[in-house]
Coordinates of C-alpha atoms in Angstrom, one line a residue:
X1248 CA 15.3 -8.1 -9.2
X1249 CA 14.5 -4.9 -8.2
X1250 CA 16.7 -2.7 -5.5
X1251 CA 13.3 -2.4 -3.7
X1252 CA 12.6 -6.6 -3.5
X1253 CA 11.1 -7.7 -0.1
X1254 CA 10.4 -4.2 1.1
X1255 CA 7.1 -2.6 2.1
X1256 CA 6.7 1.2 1.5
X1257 CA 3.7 2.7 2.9
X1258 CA 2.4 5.5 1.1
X1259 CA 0.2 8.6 2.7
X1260 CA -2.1 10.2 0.9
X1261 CA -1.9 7.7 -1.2
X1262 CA -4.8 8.4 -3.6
X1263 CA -3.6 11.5 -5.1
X1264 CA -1.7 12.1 -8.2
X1265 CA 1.9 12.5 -6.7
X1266 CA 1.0 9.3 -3.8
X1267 CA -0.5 7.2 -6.8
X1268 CA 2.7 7.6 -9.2
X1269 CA 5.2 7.1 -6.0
X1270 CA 3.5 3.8 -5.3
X1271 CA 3.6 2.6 -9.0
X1272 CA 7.4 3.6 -9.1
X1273 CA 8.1 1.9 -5.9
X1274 CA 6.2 -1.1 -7.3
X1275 CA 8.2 -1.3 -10.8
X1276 CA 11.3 -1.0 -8.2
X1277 CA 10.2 -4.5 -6.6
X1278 CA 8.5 -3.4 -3.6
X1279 CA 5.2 -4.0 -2.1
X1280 CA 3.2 -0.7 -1.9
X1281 CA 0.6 0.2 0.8
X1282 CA -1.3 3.2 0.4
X1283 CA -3.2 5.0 2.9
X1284 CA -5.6 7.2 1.9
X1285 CA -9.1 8.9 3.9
X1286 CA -10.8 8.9 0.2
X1287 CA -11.7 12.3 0.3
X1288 CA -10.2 12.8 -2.7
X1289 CA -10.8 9.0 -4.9
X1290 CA -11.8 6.1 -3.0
X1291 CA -8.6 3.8 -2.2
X1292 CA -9.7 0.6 -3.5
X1293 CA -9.9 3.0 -7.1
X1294 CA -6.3 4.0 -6.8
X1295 CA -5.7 0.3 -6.4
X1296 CA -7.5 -1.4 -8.7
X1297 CA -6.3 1.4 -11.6
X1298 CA -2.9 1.1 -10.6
X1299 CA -3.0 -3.0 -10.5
X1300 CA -3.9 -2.7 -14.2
X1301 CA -1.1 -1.3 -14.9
X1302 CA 1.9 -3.0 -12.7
X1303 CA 3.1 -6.6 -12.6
X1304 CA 2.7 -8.7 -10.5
X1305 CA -1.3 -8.4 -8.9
X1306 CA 0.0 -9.0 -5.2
X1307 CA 2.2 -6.2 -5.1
X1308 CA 0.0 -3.1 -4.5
X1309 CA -2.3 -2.8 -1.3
X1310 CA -5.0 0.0 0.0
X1311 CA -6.8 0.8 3.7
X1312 CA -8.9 3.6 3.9
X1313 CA -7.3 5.2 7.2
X1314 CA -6.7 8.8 8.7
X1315 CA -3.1 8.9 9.9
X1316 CA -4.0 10.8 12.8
X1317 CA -6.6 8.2 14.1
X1318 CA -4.6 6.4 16.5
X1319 CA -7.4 3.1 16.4
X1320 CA -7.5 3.7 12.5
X1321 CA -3.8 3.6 12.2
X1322 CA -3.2 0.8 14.4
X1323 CA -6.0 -1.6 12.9
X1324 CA -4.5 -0.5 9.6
X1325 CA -0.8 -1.6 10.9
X1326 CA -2.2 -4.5 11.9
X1327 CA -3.1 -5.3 8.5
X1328 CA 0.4 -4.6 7.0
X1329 CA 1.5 -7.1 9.9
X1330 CA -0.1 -9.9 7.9
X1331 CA 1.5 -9.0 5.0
X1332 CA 4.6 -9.2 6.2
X1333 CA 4.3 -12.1 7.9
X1334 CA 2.8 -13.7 4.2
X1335 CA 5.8 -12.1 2.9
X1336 CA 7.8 -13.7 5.0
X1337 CA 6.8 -17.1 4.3
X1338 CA 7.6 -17.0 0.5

C-alpha cells in the first residue's frame, strides 16, 4: 500500500517533463493521477499512454486535454474526474 492509496492528484501542465515525472511518482505512491494538459507541447493522450507503459496498474493514470483557465473546459473536465471518483468509490 502506498501513502498516496485512494487519492486523486490532478496534475497541470501535465505533459511536460517535470508534470509527466510528478504523475509517475504520484502513481508509484498509490494514487490515481489526472493530468491536464492544452497539448501544445505533446498531445495528452501521448503522456498517457508512455507513462502507462511504464506504471502498474493500467487504471491508475488519466489525461483531458483542458486549458485551466477555460471555465467550460475546466468544469466538463471536473466533471470527468467526478466519475472517477465515484468508480473509485465503489471498489
Amino acid at each position: 500500500m502506498g501513502k498516496l492509496d485512494n487519492e486523486i492528484v490532478i496534475i497541470t501542465g501535465g505533459t511536460g517533463a517535470i508534470g509527466s515525472n510528478f504523475a509517475k511518482a504520484m502513481t508509484m505512491a498509490g494514487a490515481k493521477v489526472v493530468i491536464l494538459g492544452r497539448g501544445n507541447t505533446k498531445p495528452v493522450a501521448e503522456v498517457v499512454s508512455s507513462l502507462s507503459q511504464d506504471i502498474p496498474g493500467k487504471d491508475c493514470i488519466f489525461g483531458y486535454q483542458c486549458d485551466v483557465s477555460d471555465e467550460t473546459q475546466m468544469e466538463e473536465t471536473l466533471q470527468k474526474i467526478h466519475i472517477i471518483e465515484l468508480e473509485q468509490s465503489q471498489h
